[in-house]
Structures are given as C-alpha cells and as structure tokens.
Coordinates of N, CA and C in Angstrom, one line a residue:
X7 N 47.8 -112.1 15.9 CA 48.0 -113.5 16.3 C 49.3 -114.0 15.7
X8 N 50.0 -115.0 16.3 CA 51.2 -115.6 15.8 C 52.0 -116.3 16.8
X9 N 53.1 -116.9 16.2 CA 54.0 -117.6 17.1 C 54.7 -116.7 18.1
X10 N 55.0 -117.2 19.2 CA 55.8 -116.5 20.2 C 57.3 -116.6 19.9
X11 N 58.0 -115.6 20.2 CA 59.5 -115.6 19.9 C 60.3 -116.4 20.9
X12 N 59.7 -116.8 22.0 CA 60.4 -117.6 23.0 C 59.4 -118.4 23.8
X13 N 59.9 -119.4 24.6 CA 59.0 -120.1 25.4 C 58.6 -119.2 26.6
X14 N 57.3 -119.2 27.0 CA 56.8 -118.4 28.1 C 55.9 -119.4 28.9
X15 N 56.2 -119.5 30.2 CA 55.5 -120.4 31.0 C 54.6 -119.6 32.1
X16 N 53.5 -120.2 32.5 CA 52.6 -119.7 33.5 C 52.3 -120.8 34.4
X17 N 51.9 -120.5 35.7 CA 51.4 -121.5 36.6 C 49.9 -121.3 36.8
X18 N 49.3 -122.4 37.0 CA 47.8 -122.3 37.4 C 47.6 -123.1 38.6
X19 N 46.5 -122.8 39.3 CA 46.2 -123.5 40.5 C 45.0 -123.0 41.3
X20 N 44.9 -123.4 42.5 CA 43.8 -123.0 43.4 C 44.3 -122.0 44.5
X21 N 43.6 -120.9 44.6 CA 44.0 -119.9 45.6 C 43.4 -120.4 47.0
X22 N 44.3 -120.3 48.0 CA 43.9 -120.7 49.3 C 44.3 -119.6 50.3
X23 N 43.3 -119.2 51.1 CA 43.6 -118.1 52.1 C 44.2 -118.9 53.4
X24 N 45.4 -118.5 53.7 CA 46.1 -119.1 54.8 C 45.7 -118.4 56.1
X25 N 45.7 -117.0 56.1 CA 45.4 -116.2 57.3 C 44.8 -114.9 56.9
X26 N 43.7 -114.6 57.7 CA 43.1 -113.3 57.6 C 43.6 -112.5 58.8
X27 N 44.2 -111.3 58.5 CA 44.8 -110.5 59.6 C 43.9 -109.4 60.0
X28 N 44.1 -109.0 61.3 CA 43.2 -107.9 61.8 C 43.2 -106.6 61.0
X29 N 44.3 -106.3 60.3 CA 44.4 -105.1 59.5 C 43.7 -105.2 58.2
X30 N 43.0 -106.4 57.9 CA 42.3 -106.6 56.7 C 43.1 -107.3 55.6
X31 N 44.4 -107.4 55.7 CA 45.2 -108.1 54.7 C 45.1 -109.6 54.9
X32 N 45.5 -110.3 53.9 CA 45.4 -111.8 54.0 C 46.7 -112.4 53.5
X33 N 47.1 -113.5 54.0 CA 48.2 -114.3 53.5 C 47.6 -115.4 52.7
X34 N 47.9 -115.4 51.4 CA 47.3 -116.4 50.5 C 48.4 -117.3 49.9
X35 N 48.0 -118.4 49.4 CA 48.8 -119.4 48.8 C 48.2 -119.9 47.6
X36 N 48.9 -119.9 46.5 CA 48.4 -120.5 45.2 C 48.9 -121.9 45.2
X37 N 48.0 -122.8 45.4 CA 48.4 -124.3 45.3 C 48.5 -124.6 43.8
X38 N 49.7 -124.6 43.4 CA 50.0 -124.8 41.9 C 49.6 -126.2 41.5
X39 N 48.9 -126.2 40.4 CA 48.4 -127.5 39.8 C 49.0 -127.8 38.5
X40 N 49.3 -126.8 37.7 CA 49.8 -127.1 36.4 C 50.9 -126.0 36.0
X41 N 51.8 -126.4 35.1 CA 52.7 -125.5 34.5 C 52.2 -125.5 33.0
X42 N 52.0 -124.3 32.5 CA 51.5 -124.1 31.1 C 52.5 -123.4 30.3
X43 N 52.7 -123.9 29.1 CA 53.6 -123.2 28.1 C 52.7 -122.6 27.0
X44 N 52.8 -121.3 26.9 CA 52.1 -120.6 25.9 C 52.8 -120.9 24.5
X45 N 52.0 -121.2 23.5 CA 52.5 -121.6 22.2 C 52.2 -120.6 21.1
X46 N 51.0 -120.1 21.1 CA 50.7 -119.2 20.0 C 49.6 -118.2 20.4
X47 N 49.8 -116.9 20.1 CA 48.8 -115.9 20.4 C 47.7 -116.0 19.4
X48 N 46.5 -116.2 19.9 CA 45.4 -116.3 19.0 C 44.6 -115.0 18.8
X49 N 44.5 -114.3 19.9 CA 43.7 -113.0 20.0 C 44.3 -112.1 21.0
X50 N 44.2 -110.8 20.7 CA 44.7 -109.7 21.7 C 43.5 -109.0 22.3
X51 N 42.4 -108.7 21.6 CA 41.3 -107.9 22.0 C 40.0 -108.7 22.0
X52 N 39.2 -108.6 22.9 CA 39.2 -107.7 24.1 C 40.1 -108.3 25.2
X53 N 40.6 -109.5 25.1 CA 41.5 -110.1 26.0 C 42.4 -111.1 25.3
X54 N 43.5 -111.4 25.9 CA 44.4 -112.3 25.3 C 43.9 -113.8 25.3
X55 N 44.0 -114.4 24.2 CA 43.8 -115.9 24.1 C 45.0 -116.5 23.5
X56 N 45.5 -117.6 24.1 CA 46.7 -118.3 23.6 C 46.3 -119.7 23.4
X57 N 47.0 -120.3 22.4 CA 47.1 -121.8 22.3 C 48.2 -122.2 23.3
X58 N 47.9 -123.2 24.1 CA 48.9 -123.5 25.2 C 48.8 -125.1 25.4
X59 N 49.9 -125.5 26.2 CA 49.9 -126.9 26.6 C 50.4 -127.0 28.0
X60 N 49.9 -128.0 28.7 CA 50.4 -128.3 30.0 C 51.7 -129.1 29.9
X61 N 52.7 -128.7 30.7 CA 54.0 -129.4 30.7 C 54.3 -129.9 32.1
X62 N 55.2 -130.9 32.2 CA 55.6 -131.4 33.4 C 57.1 -131.3 33.6
X63 N 57.5 -130.7 34.7 CA 59.0 -130.6 34.9 C 59.5 -131.9 35.4
X64 N 60.7 -132.2 35.2 CA 61.4 -133.4 35.7 C 61.7 -133.1 37.2
X65 N 61.0 -133.9 38.0 CA 61.2 -133.6 39.5 C 62.1 -134.6 40.2
X66 N 63.0 -135.3 39.4 CA 64.0 -136.1 40.0 C 65.1 -135.3 40.6
X67 N 65.5 -135.6 41.8 CA 66.6 -134.9 42.5 C 67.7 -136.0 42.8
X68 N 68.9 -135.7 42.3 CA 70.0 -136.6 42.6 C 70.5 -136.5 44.0
X69 N 71.2 -137.5 44.5 CA 71.7 -137.5 45.9 C 72.6 -136.3 46.2
X70 N 73.3 -135.8 45.3 CA 74.2 -134.7 45.5 C 73.4 -133.4 45.8
X71 N 72.2 -133.4 45.4 CA 71.3 -132.2 45.5 C 70.6 -132.2 46.8
X72 N 70.6 -133.3 47.5 CA 69.8 -133.5 48.8 C 70.2 -132.4 49.8
X73 N 71.5 -132.1 49.9 CA 71.9 -131.1 50.9 C 71.3 -129.8 50.6
X74 N 71.3 -129.4 49.3 CA 70.7 -128.1 48.9 C 69.2 -128.1 49.2
X75 N 68.6 -129.2 48.9 CA 67.1 -129.4 49.1 C 66.8 -129.2 50.6
X76 N 67.6 -129.8 51.5 CA 67.4 -129.7 52.9 C 67.6 -128.2 53.4
X77 N 68.5 -127.5 52.8 CA 68.7 -126.1 53.1 C 67.5 -125.3 52.8
X78 N 66.9 -125.6 51.6 CA 65.6 -124.9 51.2 C 64.5 -125.3 52.1
X79 N 64.4 -126.5 52.5 CA 63.3 -127.0 53.4 C 63.4 -126.2 54.8
X80 N 64.6 -126.1 55.3 CA 64.8 -125.4 56.6 C 64.5 -124.0 56.5
X81 N 64.8 -123.3 55.4 CA 64.5 -121.9 55.1 C 62.9 -121.8 55.1
X82 N 62.2 -122.6 54.4 CA 60.8 -122.6 54.3 C 60.1 -122.8 55.7
X83 N 60.6 -123.8 56.4 CA 60.0 -124.1 57.7 C 60.2 -123.0 58.7
X84 N 61.4 -122.4 58.6 CA 61.6 -121.2 59.5 C 60.7 -120.0 59.1
X85 N 60.5 -119.8 57.8 CA 59.5 -118.8 57.4 C 58.1 -119.1 57.9
X86 N 57.7 -120.3 57.8 CA 56.3 -120.7 58.3 C 56.2 -120.4 59.8
X87 N 57.2 -120.8 60.5 CA 57.1 -120.7 62.0 C 57.2 -119.2 62.4
X88 N 57.9 -118.4 61.6 CA 58.0 -117.0 62.0 C 56.8 -116.2 61.5
X89 N 56.2 -116.6 60.4 CA 55.2 -115.7 59.8 C 53.7 -116.2 60.0
X90 N 53.5 -117.4 60.4 CA 52.1 -117.8 60.6 C 51.9 -117.9 62.1
X91 N 50.7 -117.4 62.5 CA 50.4 -117.4 63.9 C 49.7 -118.7 64.3
X92 N 50.2 -119.3 65.3 CA 49.5 -120.5 65.9 C 50.0 -121.7 65.2
X93 N 50.1 -122.8 66.0 CA 50.5 -124.1 65.6 C 49.5 -124.7 64.5
X94 N 48.3 -124.4 64.7 CA 47.3 -124.9 63.7 C 47.5 -124.4 62.3
X95 N 47.8 -123.1 62.2 CA 48.1 -122.5 60.9 C 49.4 -123.0 60.3
X96 N 50.4 -123.1 61.2 CA 51.7 -123.6 60.8 C 51.6 -125.1 60.3
X97 N 50.9 -125.9 61.1 CA 50.8 -127.3 60.7 C 49.9 -127.5 59.4
X98 N 48.9 -126.6 59.3 CA 48.1 -126.7 58.1 C 48.8 -126.3 56.8
X99 N 49.7 -125.3 56.9 CA 50.5 -124.9 55.8 C 51.5 -125.9 55.5
X100 N 52.2 -126.5 56.5 CA 53.2 -127.5 56.3 C 52.6 -128.7 55.6
X101 N 51.3 -129.0 55.9 CA 50.6 -130.1 55.3 C 50.4 -130.0 53.8
X102 N 50.4 -128.7 53.3 CA 50.2 -128.5 51.9 C 51.5 -128.8 51.1
X103 N 52.6 -128.9 51.8 CA 53.9 -129.2 51.2 C 54.0 -130.7 51.0
X104 N 53.5 -131.2 49.9 CA 53.3 -132.6 49.7 C 54.5 -133.4 49.1
X105 N 55.3 -132.6 48.4 CA 56.4 -133.2 47.7 C 57.5 -132.2 47.4
X106 N 58.6 -132.7 46.9 CA 59.8 -131.9 46.6 C 59.5 -130.7 45.7
X107 N 58.8 -131.0 44.6 CA 58.5 -130.0 43.6 C 57.6 -128.9 44.2
X108 N 56.6 -129.3 45.1 CA 55.8 -128.3 45.7 C 56.6 -127.4 46.7
X109 N 57.5 -128.0 47.4 CA 58.4 -127.3 48.4 C 59.3 -126.3 47.6
X110 N 59.9 -126.7 46.5 CA 60.8 -125.8 45.8 C 60.0 -124.7 45.2
X111 N 58.8 -124.9 44.6 CA 58.0 -123.9 44.1 C 57.6 -122.9 45.2
X112 N 57.3 -123.3 46.4 CA 56.9 -122.4 47.5 C 58.1 -121.5 47.8
X113 N 59.3 -122.1 47.9 CA 60.5 -121.3 48.3 C 60.7 -120.2 47.2
X114 N 60.5 -120.6 45.9 CA 60.7 -119.6 44.9 C 59.6 -118.5 45.0
X115 N 58.4 -118.9 45.3 CA 57.3 -117.9 45.3 C 57.4 -117.0 46.5
X116 N 57.9 -117.5 47.7 CA 57.9 -116.7 48.9 C 59.2 -115.8 48.9
X117 N 60.3 -116.4 48.6 CA 61.6 -115.7 48.8 C 62.1 -114.9 47.6
X118 N 61.7 -115.2 46.4 CA 62.2 -114.5 45.2 C 61.1 -113.4 44.9
X119 N 61.5 -112.2 45.1 CA 60.5 -111.1 44.9 C 60.5 -110.5 43.5
X120 N 61.6 -110.6 42.8 CA 61.7 -110.0 41.5 C 61.0 -110.8 40.4
X121 N 60.1 -110.2 39.7 CA 59.2 -111.0 38.8 C 60.0 -111.6 37.6
X122 N 61.0 -110.9 37.1 CA 61.8 -111.5 36.0 C 62.6 -112.7 36.5
X123 N 63.1 -112.6 37.7 CA 63.8 -113.8 38.3 C 62.9 -114.9 38.5
X124 N 61.7 -114.6 39.0 CA 60.6 -115.7 39.2 C 60.3 -116.3 37.9
X125 N 60.2 -115.5 36.8 CA 59.9 -116.1 35.5 C 61.0 -117.0 35.0
X126 N 62.3 -116.6 35.3 CA 63.4 -117.4 34.9 C 63.4 -118.8 35.6
X127 N 63.0 -118.8 36.9 CA 62.9 -120.0 37.6 C 61.8 -120.9 37.1
X128 N 60.6 -120.2 36.8 CA 59.5 -121.0 36.2 C 59.9 -121.6 34.8
X129 N 60.7 -120.9 34.1 CA 61.1 -121.4 32.8 C 62.1 -122.6 32.9
X130 N 62.7 -122.8 34.0 CA 63.6 -124.0 34.2 C 62.7 -125.2 34.1
X131 N 63.2 -126.3 33.5 CA 62.4 -127.5 33.2 C 62.8 -128.7 34.1
X132 N 63.7 -128.5 35.0 CA 64.0 -129.6 36.0 C 64.1 -129.0 37.4
X133 N 63.7 -129.8 38.3 CA 63.8 -129.3 39.7 C 65.2 -129.4 40.2
X134 N 66.1 -130.2 39.6 CA 67.5 -130.2 39.9 C 68.1 -128.8 39.6
X135 N 67.7 -128.3 38.5 CA 68.2 -126.9 38.1 C 67.6 -125.8 39.1
X136 N 66.3 -126.0 39.4 CA 65.7 -125.0 40.3 C 66.3 -125.0 41.7
X137 N 66.5 -126.2 42.2 CA 67.1 -126.4 43.5 C 68.5 -125.8 43.6
X138 N 69.3 -126.1 42.6 CA 70.7 -125.5 42.5 C 70.7 -124.0 42.4
X139 N 69.8 -123.5 41.6 CA 69.7 -122.0 41.5 C 69.3 -121.4 42.8
X140 N 68.2 -121.9 43.4 CA 67.7 -121.3 44.6 C 68.8 -121.4 45.8
X141 N 69.5 -122.6 45.8 CA 70.5 -122.7 46.8 C 71.6 -121.7 46.6
X142 N 71.9 -121.4 45.4 CA 73.0 -120.4 45.1 C 72.6 -119.0 45.7
X143 N 71.3 -118.8 46.0 CA 70.9 -117.5 46.5 C 71.0 -117.5 48.1
X144 N 71.4 -118.6 48.7 CA 71.5 -118.7 50.1 C 72.9 -118.5 50.6
X145 N 73.1 -117.9 51.8 CA 74.4 -117.7 52.3 C 74.8 -119.0 53.1
X146 N 76.0 -119.0 53.7 CA 76.5 -120.2 54.4 C 75.6 -120.6 55.6
X147 N 74.8 -119.7 56.1 CA 73.9 -120.0 57.2 C 72.5 -120.5 56.7
X148 N 72.4 -120.6 55.4 CA 71.1 -121.0 54.8 C 70.0 -120.0 54.8
X149 N 70.4 -118.7 54.8 CA 69.5 -117.6 54.7 C 69.7 -116.9 53.4
X150 N 68.6 -116.3 52.9 CA 68.7 -115.6 51.6 C 69.8 -114.5 51.7
X151 N 70.6 -114.5 50.7 CA 71.7 -113.5 50.7 C 71.1 -112.1 50.5
X152 N 71.7 -111.1 51.1 CA 71.2 -109.7 50.9 C 71.0 -109.4 49.4
X153 N 69.8 -108.9 49.1 CA 69.4 -108.4 47.7 C 69.2 -109.6 46.8
X154 N 69.6 -110.8 47.2 CA 69.4 -112.0 46.2 C 67.9 -112.2 45.9
X155 N 67.0 -111.9 46.9 CA 65.6 -112.0 46.6 C 65.0 -110.8 45.9
X156 N 65.8 -109.8 45.7 CA 65.3 -108.6 45.0 C 66.2 -108.3 43.9
X157 N 66.5 -109.3 43.1 CA 67.5 -109.3 42.0 C 67.2 -108.1 41.1
X158 N 68.2 -107.2 40.9 CA 68.0 -106.1 40.0 C 69.1 -106.1 38.9

C-alpha cells in the first residue's frame, strides 16, 4: 500500500447495449457518470483496493473552441450514421449525447484506439484542452488523420 507516484484517472458509468449483431457481437456504450482519481493503494491481493475521489472536469468551452467542437460533433454524427443500422438506433444513440462533455468523451472513446493516448485524454482536466487535442487529430476535412487514432 502507499501513495501513487502520479495522478491516475478512471471513468465509471453504466454499460448500455446499442446493437446486437447477427454474428453475436455487440456494439456497447459506457454512459460515463463519474471521473475518479485514484489517491492511494490500500491493498493488492486478492484484488486492488484504492482510496479515491470523484473529480469534475471544467466543461466550459470558449467561443474560439466552438469551431473545433462542431468538427468533433460532425465526426461523431457521421460515425453514428455509418455504423448504426436504422434510424431508431441512430436517433437513440444521438439522444444519449446530452451535453458537450458527453460528446467529447464519446469522440475520444470511439476514435482514439491507443490506450495510453486515451489515458492522456482522461487525465486532462478541462474540456477546452480535450477539444483542442482531439481537433488536432483531425485533418482539414474533419476526418481522423491517418494513424492519429492508433498513436504509437
């Protein structure tokens, strides 16, 4: 047990099945509810136990970031329309996007595939910073740059 050498964040939420596919796979969505910062390792065996706290990111977005935010929204809407079958599924998924922070988190979870990069985004404490970073991964047409989503 002991103090952690750096801040480490986790997300928690409710798992939602979006689509069950004929091949037996499912498209699922974790409806994020909280961001948790681990503070201290209490126990390692038989499973990890941490002292932790819920934290809230600053979700304010300045006017200058609105353009970047709109690019991310168009990217997400395009993905929904391309990957979900039927208007009912598409509308249902879009209805889960309730606010800016939810939309930004979805873009990060869907389009960023590298776990270390996802963790870096989760460690950011403002949505202004997250929007700017995610927008930097897009090309001039608003699509994910080659290999940007598979950061190595």
